Amino acid sequence: MPRLLDALHDSADSADLVRDPRQGLSRHELLGRAAALAAELRGAETVAVHATPGVETVVAITAALLAGVKAVPVPPDAGELERAHILRDSGAELMLADDPRAGGTILPVTLDRPPGDVPEEPGPEAAALVLYTSGTTGPPKGVVLSRAALAADLDALADVWQWTAGDTLVHGLPLFHVHGLVLGVLGPLRIGSRLVHTGKPTPLAYAATPGTMYFGVPTVWSRICASPAEARELRSARLLVSGSAPLPVPVFDDLRALTGQAPVERYGMTETLITVSTRADGERRPGHVGLPVPGVETRLIDEADGVGHLQVRGATLFDGYLHQPPRVDDWYTTGDVASIGPDGWHRIVGRASTDLIKTGGYRVGAGEVEDALLLHPAVREAAVVGTPHPDLGEQITAYVVADSVQGEELTAFVAERLAAHKRPRVVHLVAELPRNAMGKVRKAALKGT
Ligand code: MCA
Ligand code: AMP
C-alpha cells in the first residue's frame, strides 16, 4: 500500500520541495520537521491547523497526516463566531499554530524541532481531513475526507494533467480549502512536484515565480488578464488550471491570447473533490469543464431540454458530514445544474439553490451571513443573495431591515465574526423584504431575476 504523501518519503533531493515568500524546505527537511511534530500529536484524534498561507501550514498538515490524526484547517482570518464553531464542532484537541491568537490549546509550529522518526501510517479508510464548508442554512459543516479519497483524486489528476515530479506548481491560494490544500499542497507531496506558494495569488507574484503549472480561481485569472505584462510572463508554463467557480468565456479567450495557451478547466466540490476536468493532452473548450476524471461517473437527473441536476459517484467522494450519518447512496447530488453533451463534455449551468453564493471562488452560505447580521442589535430582518460582480463572479449582497445603522457598520460587524470573504460587500437598507404568501423571502426578486 503506497503512502498518502508518497513522494515525501523519497528524501534524496536536497532542493526545496516547498517554498513560500519567506522560506523553503527540502523533502528531507519537511519530512523531519513534520515527523517531529507528529510525535507530539500521538494520542490525539483531531487537531486544528491555523492555516496561514505558508510553509508552517504545510508542516502542520503533513504532521497530522503522518500521525494519522484528523486535521481541521481553520481560516486564519476566521472571526470569533466561525472559529469557535469550528473548534467546538470538530472537537479539535490542539491548535497547531505559529500565532498565539489562533485560539484553542496551542501547539506551536516551529521549524527548528530536531528531525523525528516517521510513524507508521494508518490504512486508506482512515479520515484524513475535516474541511468546513457552508450549506444553505446554519453554520458550516465538517466534510470528512478519507485518505483513500484524497489519494484517488490526486492520482486521477496526475493522469489527466500529466502531472509529474518534473513539475513546479505555483499558486497563492488559501490553504483551508480543497483547491489550495488538497490539490495545491497534498498534490505536490504525493506526486513529487515542487510547490512554490506565493502568499497571495496576485498577478505580480505569479509573473515573478517561474513554474510549469499555475492554479487559480477565475478571479485570479481575470486579474491576471487585466495585467497583460504579467500574463505574458506565463507563456512558458505547461498548464494554467482554473477551477472553483465558472471561468467567464472572455477570460478564457484573453488568457489564451496573452499566454499562448487556453486554460485547463476542472470542476469539483469539497464533498466530492475534483470530478470533471479537461485533459492536458486534450481539447480545451470555453464554458466547459471537460470529462469525468478516471474513477468517477456522472449523470443528470430531472433532465429537461438537456439540462439537469448533476450527480457524481466514485472513489473521490467524502465519507459524510461530521456528526451526521455516513452517506448511504453511492450517487451524490452536487446541487449544480449541468448539461452533458453527446461527446460527454460537461457544462456547469449554475447552482440549484440561490442560497449558496460563490464569491472569488469561496462558497458562502446565505444563512450563515444572515445569522451573523441578525446578531446586530439594530437588525430586525436580513436576506443575503449573490449578485453578479465583474471581479468576484458574485458578490455578497445583503438586504436588511434595521433601526438606524450604516451599511459599513454591518459589513464590519460580519467581518469580525466570520472570515473576511463572507462579509457583505453591499448592504441595502430597506423598509421590508419581499415575501411570498407563505411569508418566505423571495430571493429571486432580490437578485433581480
Ligand atoms: C476589506 N478587508 C476587510 C474589510 N474590507 N476585512 C475586514 N472587514 C472589512 N470590512 C480586507 C480583507 O481582510 C483582505 O485583507 C482584503 O480586504 C481583501 O480580501 P477579500 O475581500 O477576501 O478579497 P480579495 O483580496 O479581493 O480576494 C480575491 C481572491 C480571494 C484572492 C481571489 O477571493 C481568494 O483567495 N479566493 C480563493 C478561494 C478558494 O480558494 N476557493 C476554493 C474553494 P488582506 O488581503 O490583508 O487579507 S475549494 C472549491 O471550490 C472546489 C473543491 C474546487 O472546485 O476547487
Ligand atoms: P466548494 O464546496 O467550495 O468546493 O464549491 C463547490 C462548488 O463550486 C460547486 O458545487 C460548483 O458550484 C462550483 N464550481 C467548482 N468548480 C467549478 C467550475 N469549474 N465551473 C463552475 N462551477 C464550479
Coordinates of C-alpha atoms and ligand atoms in Angstrom, one line a residue:
M1 CA 0.0 0.0 0.0
P2 CA 1.7 3.2 -1.1
R3 CA 1.8 6.0 1.5
L4 CA -0.5 9.0 1.1
L5 CA 2.3 11.5 0.7
D6 CA 4.3 9.1 -1.3
A7 CA 6.8 11.4 -2.8
L8 CA 7.8 12.9 0.5
H9 CA 9.4 9.7 1.6
D10 CA 12.0 9.9 -1.2
S11 CA 14.3 12.2 0.6
A12 CA 17.4 12.1 -1.7
D13 CA 16.7 15.5 -3.3
S14 CA 18.2 18.5 -1.4
A15 CA 16.5 21.3 -3.4
D16 CA 13.4 23.0 -1.9
L17 CA 10.3 20.9 -2.2
V18 CA 8.0 23.6 -0.8
R19 CA 8.7 27.3 -0.6
D20 CA 6.8 30.4 0.4
P21 CA 8.0 34.0 0.0
R22 CA 9.9 33.7 3.3
Q23 CA 11.4 30.2 3.4
G24 CA 11.8 26.8 1.8
L25 CA 12.1 23.2 2.9
S26 CA 13.6 20.2 1.1
R27 CA 11.9 16.8 1.2
H28 CA 14.2 15.7 3.9
E29 CA 13.7 18.8 6.0
L30 CA 9.9 18.8 5.6
L31 CA 9.7 15.1 6.5
G32 CA 11.9 15.5 9.5
R33 CA 10.1 18.6 10.8
A34 CA 6.7 17.1 10.2
A35 CA 7.7 13.7 11.8
A36 CA 8.9 15.6 14.9
L37 CA 5.6 17.4 15.2
A38 CA 3.7 14.2 14.5
A39 CA 5.4 12.6 17.6
E40 CA 3.8 15.4 19.7
L41 CA 0.3 14.6 18.3
R42 CA 0.3 10.9 19.5
G43 CA -3.0 10.1 21.3
A44 CA -4.9 13.0 19.7
E45 CA -7.8 12.2 17.4
T46 CA -8.4 15.6 15.8
V47 CA -6.2 18.7 15.6
A48 CA -6.9 22.1 14.2
V49 CA -4.4 24.0 12.0
H50 CA -4.2 27.8 11.8
A51 CA -4.0 27.7 8.0
T52 CA -1.8 30.7 7.2
P53 CA -0.6 30.7 3.6
G54 CA 2.9 29.3 4.1
V55 CA 5.3 26.6 4.9
E56 CA 4.2 26.3 8.6
T57 CA 0.8 25.1 7.4
V58 CA 2.4 22.6 5.1
V59 CA 4.4 21.2 8.1
A60 CA 1.4 21.1 10.4
I61 CA -0.9 19.3 7.9
T62 CA 1.8 16.9 6.9
A63 CA 2.5 16.1 10.6
A64 CA -1.2 15.3 11.2
L65 CA -1.3 13.1 8.1
L66 CA 1.8 11.3 9.2
A67 CA 0.4 10.8 12.7
G68 CA -2.9 9.6 11.4
V69 CA -4.7 12.4 13.2
K70 CA -7.6 14.2 11.5
A71 CA -6.6 17.7 10.5
V72 CA -9.1 20.6 10.5
P73 CA -7.7 23.7 8.7
V74 CA -9.1 26.9 10.1
P75 CA -9.1 30.1 8.0
P76 CA -6.5 32.4 9.6
D77 CA -8.9 35.4 9.4
A78 CA -11.9 33.4 10.8
G79 CA -13.8 35.7 13.1
E80 CA -14.7 34.7 16.6
L81 CA -18.0 33.1 15.8
E82 CA -16.7 30.9 12.9
R83 CA -13.5 29.9 14.8
A84 CA -15.5 29.0 17.9
H85 CA -17.9 26.9 15.9
I86 CA -15.2 25.0 14.0
L87 CA -13.2 24.3 17.2
R88 CA -16.3 23.2 19.1
D89 CA -17.9 21.2 16.3
S90 CA -14.7 19.3 15.3
G91 CA -13.7 18.6 18.9
A92 CA -10.1 19.5 17.9
E93 CA -7.9 18.9 20.9
L94 CA -5.0 21.0 19.8
M95 CA -4.5 24.1 17.6
L96 CA -1.3 23.8 15.5
A97 CA -0.3 27.4 15.0
D98 CA 2.6 29.9 14.8
D99 CA 0.3 32.6 16.2
P100 CA -0.8 32.7 19.9
R101 CA -4.0 34.4 18.8
A102 CA -5.2 31.3 16.9
G103 CA -7.4 30.1 19.7
G104 CA -7.8 26.7 21.4
T105 CA -4.9 24.8 23.1
I106 CA -2.0 25.9 21.0
L107 CA 0.9 23.6 20.0
P108 CA 3.4 25.9 18.3
V109 CA 4.5 25.0 14.8
T110 CA 8.2 25.9 14.7
L111 CA 10.6 24.8 12.1
D112 CA 13.5 24.2 14.5
R113 CA 12.5 20.9 16.1
P114 CA 15.1 18.2 15.6
P115 CA 14.0 15.7 12.9
G116 CA 11.8 12.9 14.2
D117 CA 11.2 9.2 13.2
V118 CA 8.4 8.7 10.6
P119 CA 5.5 7.0 12.2
E120 CA 3.5 4.1 10.6
E121 CA 0.6 5.4 8.5
P122 CA -3.0 4.3 9.1
G123 CA -5.0 2.4 6.5
P124 CA -6.6 4.2 3.5
E125 CA -10.1 4.2 5.0
A126 CA -9.0 6.4 7.9
A127 CA -10.3 10.0 7.9
A128 CA -7.6 12.5 6.9
L129 CA -9.1 15.9 6.7
V130 CA -12.3 17.6 8.0
L131 CA -12.9 20.7 5.9
Y132 CA -15.6 23.2 7.0
T133 CA -17.9 24.4 4.2
S134 CA -21.1 26.3 4.0
G135 CA -24.6 24.9 3.5
T136 CA -27.6 27.0 2.6
T137 CA -28.5 27.5 6.2
G138 CA -26.8 27.4 9.6
P139 CA -23.1 27.3 10.4
P140 CA -20.6 25.4 8.2
K141 CA -20.5 21.6 8.3
G142 CA -17.4 19.4 8.6
V143 CA -16.8 17.4 5.4
V144 CA -14.9 14.2 6.3
L145 CA -12.4 13.1 3.6
S146 CA -10.6 9.8 3.8
R147 CA -7.0 9.2 2.8
A148 CA -8.3 6.9 0.1
A149 CA -10.5 9.7 -1.4
L150 CA -7.5 12.1 -1.4
A151 CA -5.2 9.6 -3.0
A152 CA -7.8 8.6 -5.6
D153 CA -8.3 12.2 -6.7
L154 CA -4.7 13.2 -6.8
D155 CA -3.8 10.1 -8.8
A156 CA -6.7 10.9 -11.2
L157 CA -5.4 14.5 -11.6
A158 CA -1.8 13.3 -12.1
D159 CA -3.1 11.2 -15.1
V160 CA -5.4 13.9 -16.5
W161 CA -2.9 16.8 -16.2
Q162 CA 0.2 14.6 -16.9
W163 CA 1.4 16.0 -13.5
T164 CA 4.8 14.6 -12.6
A165 CA 7.8 15.0 -10.3
G166 CA 9.3 17.2 -13.0
D167 CA 6.7 19.9 -12.5
T168 CA 6.9 23.0 -10.4
L169 CA 3.4 24.1 -9.2
V170 CA 2.9 27.8 -8.4
H171 CA -0.1 29.2 -6.6
G172 CA -1.1 31.6 -3.8
L173 CA -4.5 30.1 -2.8
P174 CA -5.8 29.8 0.7
L175 CA -4.7 26.6 2.5
F176 CA -8.0 25.7 4.1
H177 CA -10.0 24.5 1.1
V178 CA -9.7 21.7 -1.4
H179 CA -8.2 23.8 -4.2
G180 CA -5.2 25.3 -2.3
L181 CA -4.7 22.5 0.2
V182 CA -5.6 19.2 -1.4
L183 CA -4.6 19.9 -4.9
G184 CA -2.2 22.7 -4.1
V185 CA -0.2 21.1 -1.3
L186 CA -1.0 17.4 -1.0
G187 CA -0.7 17.1 -4.8
P188 CA 3.0 18.0 -4.8
L189 CA 3.7 15.9 -1.7
R190 CA 2.1 12.8 -3.3
I191 CA 3.4 13.4 -6.8
G192 CA 6.8 14.9 -6.0
S193 CA 6.5 18.1 -7.9
R194 CA 7.9 21.2 -6.3
L195 CA 5.5 23.7 -4.8
V196 CA 6.0 27.5 -4.7
H197 CA 3.3 29.3 -2.7
T198 CA 3.3 32.9 -3.5
G199 CA 1.5 34.0 -0.3
K200 CA -1.3 35.7 -2.2
P201 CA -2.5 34.9 -5.7
T202 CA -1.6 38.3 -7.3
P203 CA -0.6 38.8 -11.0
L204 CA 2.7 40.2 -9.9
A205 CA 3.5 37.2 -7.7
Y206 CA 2.6 34.7 -10.4
A207 CA 4.6 36.6 -13.0
A208 CA 7.6 36.7 -10.8
T209 CA 7.6 33.0 -10.0
P210 CA 8.8 30.5 -12.6
G211 CA 6.8 27.3 -12.8
T212 CA 5.3 24.7 -15.1
M213 CA 1.7 24.6 -13.6
Y214 CA -0.3 27.5 -12.1
F215 CA -3.5 27.1 -10.2
G216 CA -6.1 29.9 -9.8
V217 CA -9.8 30.6 -9.3
P218 CA -11.5 32.6 -12.1
T219 CA -11.0 35.9 -10.1
V220 CA -7.2 35.3 -10.1
W221 CA -7.2 34.6 -13.9
S222 CA -9.3 37.7 -14.6
R223 CA -7.0 39.9 -12.6
I224 CA -4.0 38.4 -14.5
C225 CA -5.7 39.2 -17.8
A226 CA -6.2 42.7 -16.6
S227 CA -2.3 42.9 -16.2
P228 CA -1.2 41.9 -19.7
A229 CA 2.5 42.3 -18.9
E230 CA 2.2 39.8 -16.1
A231 CA 0.0 37.5 -18.1
R232 CA 2.7 37.3 -20.8
E233 CA 5.2 36.1 -18.2
L234 CA 3.2 32.9 -18.0
R235 CA 3.8 32.0 -21.7
S236 CA 6.4 29.3 -20.8
A237 CA 4.1 27.4 -18.4
R238 CA 3.0 23.9 -19.3
L239 CA -0.5 24.2 -17.7
L240 CA -2.8 27.0 -16.4
V241 CA -5.6 25.5 -14.4
S242 CA -8.8 27.2 -13.4
G243 CA -11.5 25.9 -11.0
S244 CA -13.7 26.5 -8.0
A245 CA -16.2 28.8 -10.0
P246 CA -17.2 29.3 -13.6
L247 CA -14.5 30.8 -15.8
P248 CA -16.1 33.5 -17.9
V249 CA -15.6 32.9 -21.6
P250 CA -13.9 36.3 -22.2
V251 CA -11.3 35.5 -19.5
F252 CA -10.7 32.1 -21.2
D253 CA -10.2 33.9 -24.5
D254 CA -8.0 36.7 -23.0
L255 CA -5.8 34.1 -21.2
R256 CA -5.3 32.2 -24.5
A257 CA -4.4 35.4 -26.4
L258 CA -2.0 36.7 -23.7
T259 CA -0.3 33.4 -22.7
G260 CA -0.5 31.5 -25.9
Q261 CA -2.4 28.7 -24.3
A262 CA -6.0 28.0 -23.2
P263 CA -6.6 27.2 -19.6
V264 CA -7.5 23.7 -18.4
E265 CA -10.8 23.9 -16.5
R266 CA -11.9 21.5 -13.9
Y267 CA -15.0 21.1 -11.7
G268 CA -15.3 19.9 -8.1
M269 CA -16.7 20.3 -4.7
T270 CA -15.4 19.9 -1.1
E271 CA -17.6 16.9 -0.8
T272 CA -16.5 15.2 -4.0
L273 CA -13.1 16.6 -4.7
I274 CA -12.3 17.2 -8.4
T275 CA -14.6 15.0 -10.5
V276 CA -14.6 16.5 -14.0
S277 CA -11.7 18.1 -16.0
T278 CA -10.2 18.9 -19.3
R279 CA -7.1 16.9 -20.1
A280 CA -3.6 18.3 -20.5
D281 CA -3.4 16.4 -23.8
G282 CA -6.9 17.1 -25.0
E283 CA -9.2 19.8 -26.3
R284 CA -10.0 22.9 -24.1
R285 CA -13.4 24.4 -24.7
P286 CA -14.5 27.7 -23.3
G287 CA -17.5 27.4 -20.9
H288 CA -16.9 23.7 -20.5
V289 CA -15.2 21.7 -17.7
G290 CA -14.5 18.5 -19.7
L291 CA -15.0 14.8 -18.9
P292 CA -15.2 12.8 -15.7
V293 CA -11.7 12.0 -14.3
P294 CA -10.7 8.3 -14.1
G295 CA -12.7 6.5 -11.4
V296 CA -15.6 9.0 -11.4
E297 CA -19.0 8.6 -13.1
T298 CA -21.6 11.4 -13.6
R299 CA -25.2 11.5 -14.6
L300 CA -28.1 14.1 -14.8
I301 CA -31.4 13.6 -13.0
D302 CA -34.6 15.6 -13.6
E303 CA -33.4 16.4 -17.0
A304 CA -35.3 18.9 -19.2
D305 CA -34.1 20.3 -22.5
G306 CA -30.7 18.7 -22.0
V307 CA -30.1 20.3 -18.6
G308 CA -30.4 18.5 -15.2
H309 CA -29.2 18.1 -11.7
L310 CA -25.6 16.7 -11.7
Q311 CA -24.9 13.6 -9.6
V312 CA -21.4 12.1 -9.2
R313 CA -20.1 8.8 -7.8
G314 CA -16.7 7.3 -7.4
A315 CA -13.7 6.8 -5.2
T316 CA -13.1 10.6 -4.6
L317 CA -16.3 11.2 -2.6
F318 CA -16.3 12.2 1.1
D319 CA -17.4 9.9 3.9
G320 CA -20.1 12.2 5.2
Y321 CA -20.6 15.3 7.3
L322 CA -19.2 15.2 10.8
H323 CA -21.9 14.2 13.4
Q324 CA -24.3 13.1 10.6
P325 CA -24.9 9.5 9.4
P326 CA -22.5 8.3 6.8
R327 CA -23.5 8.6 3.2
V328 CA -25.6 5.6 2.1
D329 CA -26.3 6.4 -1.6
D330 CA -23.3 6.0 -3.9
W331 CA -24.6 8.8 -6.1
Y332 CA -24.1 12.3 -4.6
T333 CA -26.3 15.2 -5.7
T334 CA -24.0 18.1 -6.2
G335 CA -26.6 20.9 -6.2
D336 CA -25.2 22.1 -9.6
V337 CA -27.3 22.2 -12.7
A338 CA -25.4 21.0 -15.8
S339 CA -25.5 19.7 -19.3
I340 CA -23.6 16.7 -20.7
G341 CA -23.1 16.8 -24.5
P342 CA -23.2 13.8 -26.8
D343 CA -19.4 13.7 -26.6
G344 CA -19.6 13.5 -22.8
W345 CA -18.4 17.1 -22.3
H346 CA -19.8 18.8 -19.2
R347 CA -21.0 22.4 -18.9
I348 CA -21.9 23.7 -15.5
V349 CA -25.0 25.9 -16.0
G350 CA -25.5 27.2 -12.4
R351 CA -26.4 26.2 -8.9
A352 CA -29.9 24.9 -8.0
S353 CA -30.1 27.0 -4.8
T354 CA -29.9 30.8 -4.6
D355 CA -28.6 30.3 -1.0
L356 CA -25.1 29.1 -2.0
I357 CA -23.0 32.0 -3.2
K358 CA -19.6 31.7 -5.0
T359 CA -17.6 34.8 -4.5
G360 CA -13.9 34.9 -5.5
G361 CA -14.1 31.1 -5.6
Y362 CA -15.3 30.9 -2.0
R363 CA -18.5 29.1 -1.2
V364 CA -20.6 31.1 1.2
G365 CA -24.0 30.1 2.6
A366 CA -26.6 32.9 2.7
G367 CA -27.9 31.6 6.0
E368 CA -24.6 31.9 7.8
V369 CA -24.3 35.6 6.8
E370 CA -27.9 36.3 7.6
D371 CA -27.5 34.7 11.1
A372 CA -24.4 36.9 11.7
L373 CA -26.3 40.1 10.6
L374 CA -29.2 39.2 12.9
L375 CA -26.8 39.2 15.9
H376 CA -26.5 43.0 15.5
P377 CA -28.9 44.7 17.9
A378 CA -30.2 47.1 15.2
V379 CA -31.1 44.4 12.6
R380 CA -34.6 43.1 12.5
E381 CA -34.6 41.1 9.3
A382 CA -31.9 40.1 6.8
A383 CA -31.8 38.4 3.5
V384 CA -28.5 37.7 1.7
V385 CA -28.1 36.9 -2.0
G386 CA -25.2 36.7 -4.6
T387 CA -25.3 39.4 -7.2
P388 CA -23.2 39.5 -10.4
H389 CA -19.8 41.1 -9.9
P390 CA -17.2 41.6 -12.7
D391 CA -14.2 40.6 -10.5
L392 CA -15.6 38.1 -7.9
G393 CA -18.2 36.4 -10.1
E394 CA -20.8 37.0 -7.4
Q395 CA -20.7 39.4 -4.5
I396 CA -22.5 39.1 -1.2
T397 CA -25.3 41.5 -1.2
A398 CA -27.5 42.0 2.0
Y399 CA -31.0 43.4 2.2
V400 CA -31.6 44.5 5.8
V401 CA -34.5 45.9 7.7
A402 CA -32.9 47.7 10.6
D403 CA -33.1 50.6 13.0
S404 CA -30.7 53.4 12.4
V405 CA -27.4 51.8 11.4
Q406 CA -25.0 52.3 8.5
G407 CA -24.2 49.6 5.9
E408 CA -20.5 49.8 6.6
E409 CA -21.0 49.1 10.2
L410 CA -22.9 45.9 9.3
T411 CA -20.2 44.9 6.9
A412 CA -17.5 45.3 9.6
F413 CA -19.8 43.5 12.1
V414 CA -19.9 40.4 9.9
A415 CA -16.2 40.5 9.0
E416 CA -15.4 40.5 12.7
R417 CA -17.4 37.3 13.3
L418 CA -16.9 35.3 10.1
A419 CA -14.0 35.2 7.7
A420 CA -13.5 38.5 5.8
H421 CA -14.6 37.0 2.5
K422 CA -18.0 36.3 4.0
R423 CA -18.8 40.0 4.7
P424 CA -21.5 41.6 2.5
R425 CA -19.9 44.0 0.0
V426 CA -23.2 45.8 -0.5
V427 CA -25.8 46.4 2.2
H428 CA -29.2 47.7 1.1
L429 CA -31.3 49.1 4.0
V430 CA -34.9 48.5 3.1
A431 CA -38.3 49.1 4.8
E432 CA -39.4 45.5 4.2
L433 CA -38.3 42.3 2.5
P434 CA -40.3 40.9 -0.5
R435 CA -42.1 37.8 0.8
N436 CA -44.4 35.2 -0.8
A437 CA -47.8 34.2 0.5
M438 CA -46.1 31.7 2.9
G439 CA -44.0 34.5 4.4
K440 CA -40.8 33.2 2.7
V441 CA -38.4 35.9 1.4
R442 CA -38.4 35.9 -2.4
K443 CA -34.7 35.8 -3.1
A444 CA -35.2 35.7 -6.8
A445 CA -36.8 39.1 -6.6
L446 CA -33.8 40.4 -4.6
K447 CA -31.4 39.1 -7.2
G448 CA -33.4 40.8 -9.9
T449 CA -34.1 37.5 -11.7
Ligands
MCA1 C1 -11.6 44.7 3.3 N1 -11.0 43.8 4.1 C2 -11.7 43.7 5.2 C3 -12.8 44.6 5.1 N2 -12.6 45.2 3.9 N3 -11.6 42.9 6.2 C4 -12.5 43.0 7.2 N4 -13.5 43.9 7.1 C5 -13.7 44.7 6.1 N5 -14.7 45.5 6.2 C6 -9.7 43.1 3.7 C7 -9.6 41.6 3.8 O1 -9.3 41.2 5.2 C8 -8.4 41.3 2.9 O2 -7.2 41.8 3.5 C9 -8.7 42.3 1.8 O3 -9.6 43.2 2.3 C10 -9.3 41.7 0.6 O4 -9.8 40.4 0.8 P1 -11.1 39.7 0.1 O5 -12.2 40.5 0.4 O6 -11.2 38.3 0.5 O7 -10.9 39.8 -1.4 P2 -9.7 39.8 -2.4 O8 -8.4 40.1 -1.9 O9 -10.2 40.6 -3.5 O10 -9.6 38.2 -2.8 C11 -9.8 37.7 -4.0 C12 -9.2 36.4 -4.1 C13 -9.8 35.5 -3.0 C14 -7.7 36.5 -3.9 C15 -9.5 35.8 -5.4 O11 -11.2 35.6 -3.1 C16 -9.3 34.1 -2.9 O12 -8.2 33.8 -2.5 N6 -10.1 33.1 -3.4 C17 -9.8 31.7 -3.4 C18 -10.9 30.9 -2.9 C19 -10.6 29.4 -3.0 O13 -9.5 29.0 -2.9 N7 -11.7 28.6 -3.1 C20 -11.5 27.2 -3.3 C21 -12.7 26.5 -2.6 P3 -5.8 41.0 3.3 O14 -5.6 41.0 1.9 O15 -4.9 41.8 4.1 O16 -6.0 39.6 3.9 S1 -12.5 24.7 -2.9 C22 -13.5 24.5 -4.2 O17 -14.2 25.4 -4.7 C23 -13.6 23.2 -5.0 C24 -13.2 22.0 -4.4 C25 -12.9 23.5 -6.3 O18 -13.5 23.2 -7.3 O19 -11.8 24.0 -6.2
AMP2 P1 -16.8 24.2 -2.7 O1 -17.6 23.5 -1.9 O2 -16.2 25.5 -2.2 O3 -15.8 23.2 -3.1 O4 -17.6 24.7 -4.0 C1 -18.1 23.8 -4.9 C2 -18.9 24.5 -6.0 O5 -18.1 25.3 -6.7 C3 -19.5 23.5 -6.9 O6 -20.7 22.9 -6.4 C4 -19.8 24.5 -8.1 O7 -20.9 25.2 -7.9 C5 -18.6 25.4 -8.0 N1 -17.5 25.1 -9.0 C6 -16.4 24.5 -8.8 N2 -15.6 24.4 -9.9 C7 -16.4 25.0 -10.9 C8 -16.2 25.2 -12.3 N3 -15.1 24.8 -12.9 N4 -17.2 25.8 -13.0 C9 -18.3 26.2 -12.4 N5 -18.5 26.0 -11.1 C10 -17.6 25.4 -10.3

